[in-house]
Short mmCIF file of C-alpha atoms in Angstrom, two decimals:
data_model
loop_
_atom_site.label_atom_id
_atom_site.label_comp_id
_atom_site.label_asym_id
_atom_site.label_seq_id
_atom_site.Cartn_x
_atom_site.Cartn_y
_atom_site.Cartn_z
CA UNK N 1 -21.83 28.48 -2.42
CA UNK N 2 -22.58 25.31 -4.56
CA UNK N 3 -20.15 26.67 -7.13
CA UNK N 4 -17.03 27.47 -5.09
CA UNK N 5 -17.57 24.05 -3.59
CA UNK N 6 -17.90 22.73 -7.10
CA UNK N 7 -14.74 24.63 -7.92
CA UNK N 8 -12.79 23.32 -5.20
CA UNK N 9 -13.18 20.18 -6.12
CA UNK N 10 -12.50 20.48 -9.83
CA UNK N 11 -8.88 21.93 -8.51
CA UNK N 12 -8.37 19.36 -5.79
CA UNK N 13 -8.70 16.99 -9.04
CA UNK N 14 -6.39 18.75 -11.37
CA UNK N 15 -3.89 18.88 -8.85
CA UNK N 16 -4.18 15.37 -8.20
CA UNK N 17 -4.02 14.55 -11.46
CA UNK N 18 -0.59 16.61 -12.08
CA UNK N 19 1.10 14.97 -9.34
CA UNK N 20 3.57 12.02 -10.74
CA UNK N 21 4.15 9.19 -8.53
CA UNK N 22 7.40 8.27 -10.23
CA UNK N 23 8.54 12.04 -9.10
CA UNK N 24 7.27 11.98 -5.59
CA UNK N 25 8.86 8.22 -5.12
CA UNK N 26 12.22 9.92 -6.03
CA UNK N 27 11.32 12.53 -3.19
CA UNK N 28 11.36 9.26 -0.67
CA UNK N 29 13.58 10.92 1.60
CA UNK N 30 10.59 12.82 2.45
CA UNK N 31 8.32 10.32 3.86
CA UNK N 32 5.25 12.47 3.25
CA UNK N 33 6.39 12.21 -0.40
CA UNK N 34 6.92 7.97 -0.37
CA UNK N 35 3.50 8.12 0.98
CA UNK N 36 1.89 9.99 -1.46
CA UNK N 37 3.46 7.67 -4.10
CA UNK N 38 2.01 5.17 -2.81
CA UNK N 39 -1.32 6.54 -2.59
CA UNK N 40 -1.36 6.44 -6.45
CA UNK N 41 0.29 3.60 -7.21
CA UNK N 42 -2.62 1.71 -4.99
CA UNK N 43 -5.19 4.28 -6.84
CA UNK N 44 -4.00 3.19 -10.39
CA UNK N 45 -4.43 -0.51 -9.30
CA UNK N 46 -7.43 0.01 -8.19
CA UNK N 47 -8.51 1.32 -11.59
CA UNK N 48 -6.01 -1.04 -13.38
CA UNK N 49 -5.33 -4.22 -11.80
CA UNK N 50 -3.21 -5.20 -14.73
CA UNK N 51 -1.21 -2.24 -14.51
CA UNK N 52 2.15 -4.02 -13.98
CA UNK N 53 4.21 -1.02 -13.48
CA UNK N 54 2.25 0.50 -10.76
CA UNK N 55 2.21 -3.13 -9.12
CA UNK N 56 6.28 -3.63 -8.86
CA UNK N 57 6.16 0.14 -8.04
CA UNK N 58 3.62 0.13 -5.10
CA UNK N 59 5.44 -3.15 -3.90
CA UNK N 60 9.17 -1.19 -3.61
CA UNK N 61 7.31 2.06 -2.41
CA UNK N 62 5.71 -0.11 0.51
CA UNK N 63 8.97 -1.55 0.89
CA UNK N 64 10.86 1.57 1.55
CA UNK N 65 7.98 2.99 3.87
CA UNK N 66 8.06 -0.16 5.95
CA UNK N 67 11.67 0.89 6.51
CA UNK N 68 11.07 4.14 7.77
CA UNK N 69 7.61 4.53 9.37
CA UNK N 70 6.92 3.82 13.02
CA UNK N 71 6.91 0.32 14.06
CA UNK N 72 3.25 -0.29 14.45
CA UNK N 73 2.73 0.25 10.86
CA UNK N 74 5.92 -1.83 9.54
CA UNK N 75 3.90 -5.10 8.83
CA UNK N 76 1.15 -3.86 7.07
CA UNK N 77 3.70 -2.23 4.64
CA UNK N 78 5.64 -4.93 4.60
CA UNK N 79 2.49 -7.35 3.76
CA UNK N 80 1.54 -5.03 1.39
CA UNK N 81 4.16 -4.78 -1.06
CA UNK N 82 4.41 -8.99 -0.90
CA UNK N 83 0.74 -8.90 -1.85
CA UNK N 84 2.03 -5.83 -4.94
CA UNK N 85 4.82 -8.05 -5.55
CA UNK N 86 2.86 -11.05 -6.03
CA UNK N 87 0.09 -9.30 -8.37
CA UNK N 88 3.09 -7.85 -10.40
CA UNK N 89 4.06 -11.95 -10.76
CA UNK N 90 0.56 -12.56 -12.35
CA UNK N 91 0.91 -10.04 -14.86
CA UNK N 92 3.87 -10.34 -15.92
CA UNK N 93 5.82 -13.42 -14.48
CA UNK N 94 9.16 -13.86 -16.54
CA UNK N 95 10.03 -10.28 -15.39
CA UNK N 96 12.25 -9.34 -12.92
CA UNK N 97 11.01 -6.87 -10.97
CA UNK N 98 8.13 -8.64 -8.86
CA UNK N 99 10.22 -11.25 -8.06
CA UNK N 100 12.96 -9.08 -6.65
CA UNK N 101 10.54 -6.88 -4.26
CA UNK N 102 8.49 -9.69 -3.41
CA UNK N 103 11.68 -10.67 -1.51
CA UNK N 104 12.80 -7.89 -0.50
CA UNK N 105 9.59 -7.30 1.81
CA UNK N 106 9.72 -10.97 2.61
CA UNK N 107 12.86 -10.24 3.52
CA UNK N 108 12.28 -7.51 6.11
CA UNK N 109 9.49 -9.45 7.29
CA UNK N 110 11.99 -12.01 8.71
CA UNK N 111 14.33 -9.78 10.22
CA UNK N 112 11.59 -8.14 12.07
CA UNK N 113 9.01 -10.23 13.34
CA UNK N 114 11.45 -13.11 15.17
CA UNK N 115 11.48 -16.76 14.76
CA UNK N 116 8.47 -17.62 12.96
CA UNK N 117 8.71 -15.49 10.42
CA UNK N 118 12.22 -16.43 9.75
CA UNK N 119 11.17 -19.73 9.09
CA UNK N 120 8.01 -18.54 7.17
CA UNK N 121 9.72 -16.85 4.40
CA UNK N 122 13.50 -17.99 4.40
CA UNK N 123 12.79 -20.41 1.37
CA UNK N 124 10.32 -18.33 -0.49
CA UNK N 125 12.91 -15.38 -0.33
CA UNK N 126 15.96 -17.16 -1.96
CA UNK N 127 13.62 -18.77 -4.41
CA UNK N 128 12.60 -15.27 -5.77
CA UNK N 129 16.20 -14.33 -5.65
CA UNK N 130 16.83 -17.00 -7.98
CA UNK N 131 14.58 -16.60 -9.66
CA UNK N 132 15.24 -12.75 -10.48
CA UNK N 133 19.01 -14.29 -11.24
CA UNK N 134 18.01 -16.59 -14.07
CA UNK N 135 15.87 -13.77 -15.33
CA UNK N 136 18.21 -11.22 -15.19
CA UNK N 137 21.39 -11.20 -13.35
CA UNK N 138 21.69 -7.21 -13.94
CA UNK N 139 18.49 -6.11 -12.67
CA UNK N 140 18.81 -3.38 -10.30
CA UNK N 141 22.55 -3.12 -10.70
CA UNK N 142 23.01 -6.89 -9.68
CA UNK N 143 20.67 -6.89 -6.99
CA UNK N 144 19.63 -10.17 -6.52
CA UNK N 145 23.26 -11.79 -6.17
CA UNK N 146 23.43 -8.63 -3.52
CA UNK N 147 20.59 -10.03 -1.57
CA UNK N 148 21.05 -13.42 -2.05
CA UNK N 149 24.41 -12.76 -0.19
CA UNK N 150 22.90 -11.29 2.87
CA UNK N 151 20.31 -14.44 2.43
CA UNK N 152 23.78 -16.39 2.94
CA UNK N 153 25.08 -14.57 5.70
CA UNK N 154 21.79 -13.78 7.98
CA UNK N 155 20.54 -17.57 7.82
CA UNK N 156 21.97 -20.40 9.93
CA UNK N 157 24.09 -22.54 8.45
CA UNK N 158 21.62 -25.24 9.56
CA UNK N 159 19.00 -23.89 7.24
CA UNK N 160 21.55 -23.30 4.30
CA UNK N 161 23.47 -20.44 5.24
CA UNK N 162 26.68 -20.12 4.34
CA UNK N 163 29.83 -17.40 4.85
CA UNK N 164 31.60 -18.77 1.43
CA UNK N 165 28.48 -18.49 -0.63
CA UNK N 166 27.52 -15.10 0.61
CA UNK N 167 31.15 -13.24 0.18
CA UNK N 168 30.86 -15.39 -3.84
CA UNK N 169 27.83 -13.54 -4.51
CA UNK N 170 28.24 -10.60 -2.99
CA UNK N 171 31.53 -10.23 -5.17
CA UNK N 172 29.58 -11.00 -8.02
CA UNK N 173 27.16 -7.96 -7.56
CA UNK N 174 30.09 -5.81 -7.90
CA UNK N 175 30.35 -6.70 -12.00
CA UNK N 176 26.83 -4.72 -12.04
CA UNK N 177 27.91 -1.91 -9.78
CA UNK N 178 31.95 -1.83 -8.81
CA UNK N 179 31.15 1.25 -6.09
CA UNK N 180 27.60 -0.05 -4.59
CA UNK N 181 27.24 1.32 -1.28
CA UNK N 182 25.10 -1.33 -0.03
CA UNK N 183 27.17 -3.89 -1.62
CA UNK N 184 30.55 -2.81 -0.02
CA UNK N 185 28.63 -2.48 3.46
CA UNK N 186 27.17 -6.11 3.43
CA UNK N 187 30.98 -7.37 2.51
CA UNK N 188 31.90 -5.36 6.06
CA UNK N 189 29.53 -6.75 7.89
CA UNK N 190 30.14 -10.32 6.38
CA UNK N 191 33.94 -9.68 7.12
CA UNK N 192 33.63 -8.35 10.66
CA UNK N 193 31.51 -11.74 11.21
CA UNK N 194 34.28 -13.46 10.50
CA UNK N 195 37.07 -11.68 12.11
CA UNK N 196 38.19 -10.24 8.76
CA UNK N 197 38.90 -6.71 10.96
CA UNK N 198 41.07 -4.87 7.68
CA UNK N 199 38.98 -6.44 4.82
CA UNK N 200 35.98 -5.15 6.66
CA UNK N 201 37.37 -1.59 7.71
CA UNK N 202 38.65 -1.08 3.58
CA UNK N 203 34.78 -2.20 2.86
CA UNK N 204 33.54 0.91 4.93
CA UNK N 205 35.83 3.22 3.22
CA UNK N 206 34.55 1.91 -0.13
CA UNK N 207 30.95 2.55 1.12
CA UNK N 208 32.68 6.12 2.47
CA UNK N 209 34.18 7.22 -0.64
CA UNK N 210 31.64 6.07 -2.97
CA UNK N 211 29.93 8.38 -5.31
CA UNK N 212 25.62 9.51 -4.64
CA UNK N 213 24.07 7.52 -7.08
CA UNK N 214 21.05 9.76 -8.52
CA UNK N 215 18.71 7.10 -8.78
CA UNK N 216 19.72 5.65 -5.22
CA UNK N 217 20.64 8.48 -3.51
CA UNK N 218 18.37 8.45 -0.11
CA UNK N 219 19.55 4.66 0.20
CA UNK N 220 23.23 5.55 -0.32
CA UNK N 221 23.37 8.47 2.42
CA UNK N 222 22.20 5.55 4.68
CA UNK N 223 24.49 2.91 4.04
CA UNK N 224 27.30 5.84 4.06
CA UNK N 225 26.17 6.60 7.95
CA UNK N 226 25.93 2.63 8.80
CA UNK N 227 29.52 2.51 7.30
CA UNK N 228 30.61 5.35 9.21
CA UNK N 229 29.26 3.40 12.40
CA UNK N 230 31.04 0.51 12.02
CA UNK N 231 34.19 1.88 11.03
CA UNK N 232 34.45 3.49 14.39
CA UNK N 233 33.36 0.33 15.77
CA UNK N 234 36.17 -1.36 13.97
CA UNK N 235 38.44 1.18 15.57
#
């Protein structure tokens, strides 16, 4: 009896030990997948907490499970890939990718828990976006001049927002990735703000007739359905 259990365990290890979180992240669209990612990329930190790549990694995995898990568990994701972002900083701070995912939760922190945490992170988030821009304007196929345009076009022009500046950097994502699906999208949405009814229905058919991207695929069969909305919104 001591020796199957002793066997059992010796499997449960190899297996866990074969599984590759960089695999089962690419999975995402299967939550149980994203999850499991995560699992290791906390596990390796744990072990390693100067492993930078599983610290930018954990903070985009927690990023995309805050998205897409049930709403009592959204902040704790959220909170946890700023905290992966922000270790990812310390290690290694003139890179890119901490930066950019440290505002990208911060980011969904303010458009889901209301007023005060607006308010909380709407500097910090366009000061990592800069950030990430004088670091590397290309990183994730212009991402931060993609995000720094929504930053533009969510905040009140009170607080610095601004319809000009988002549609300039929006535009300027579009050198990094011409058919971005969630670049085209936040140009629609900018554009239907503003009353902009044709330049905003020609965005969603960009987003529509855009090609999968491999690496972005889950995130591009959303945008393409959020596109699809508001183009029969448009009418």
């Amino acid at each position: 009896m001591r020796s199957c259990i002793f066997l059992f365990y010796i499997c449960v290890s190899v297996v866990s030990a074969q599984q590759n979180p960089d695999e089962l992240y690419a999975d995402r669209a299967n939550l149980a997948s994203a999850r499991r990612a995560a699992e290791l990329w906390t596990a390796t930190l744990k072990d390693n907490p100067r492993d930078f790549e599983a610290a930018w990694k954990l903070a985009r995995a927690r990023y995309w499970l805050g998205g897409h898990t049930a709403a009592d568990e959204q902040r704790g994701f959220y909170e946890g890939g700023i905290e992966a972002g922000q270790q990812a900083i310390a290690l290694e701070p003139n890179r890119p990718e901490g930066h950019f995912w440290v505002a990208a939760n911060m980011g969904m922190m303010a458009d889901s828990f209301g007023l005060r945490a607006g308010l909380k992170y709407r500097k910090p988030i366009r000061e990592e976006l800069e950030t990430v821009l004088r670091l590397d304007p290309a990183y994730n196929q212009g991402s931060a001049d993609r995000a720094l345009g929504r930053w533009y076009f969510k905040v009140p022009g009170l607080f610095g927002g601004s319809h000009k500046q988002a549609e300039q950097h929006l535009l300027a994502s579009f050198k990094y990735n011409p058919s971005s699906t969630i670049g085209h999208y936040f140009l629609a949405e900018l554009y239907e703000d503003d009353g902009r009814k044709a330049e905003a229905r020609a965005e969603c058919q960009k987003v529509l007739d855009a090609p999968l991207d491999p690496q972005w695929a889950p995130e591009d069969r959303e945008w393409k359905a959020k596109a699809q909305a508001l183009l029969a919104k448009l009418g």
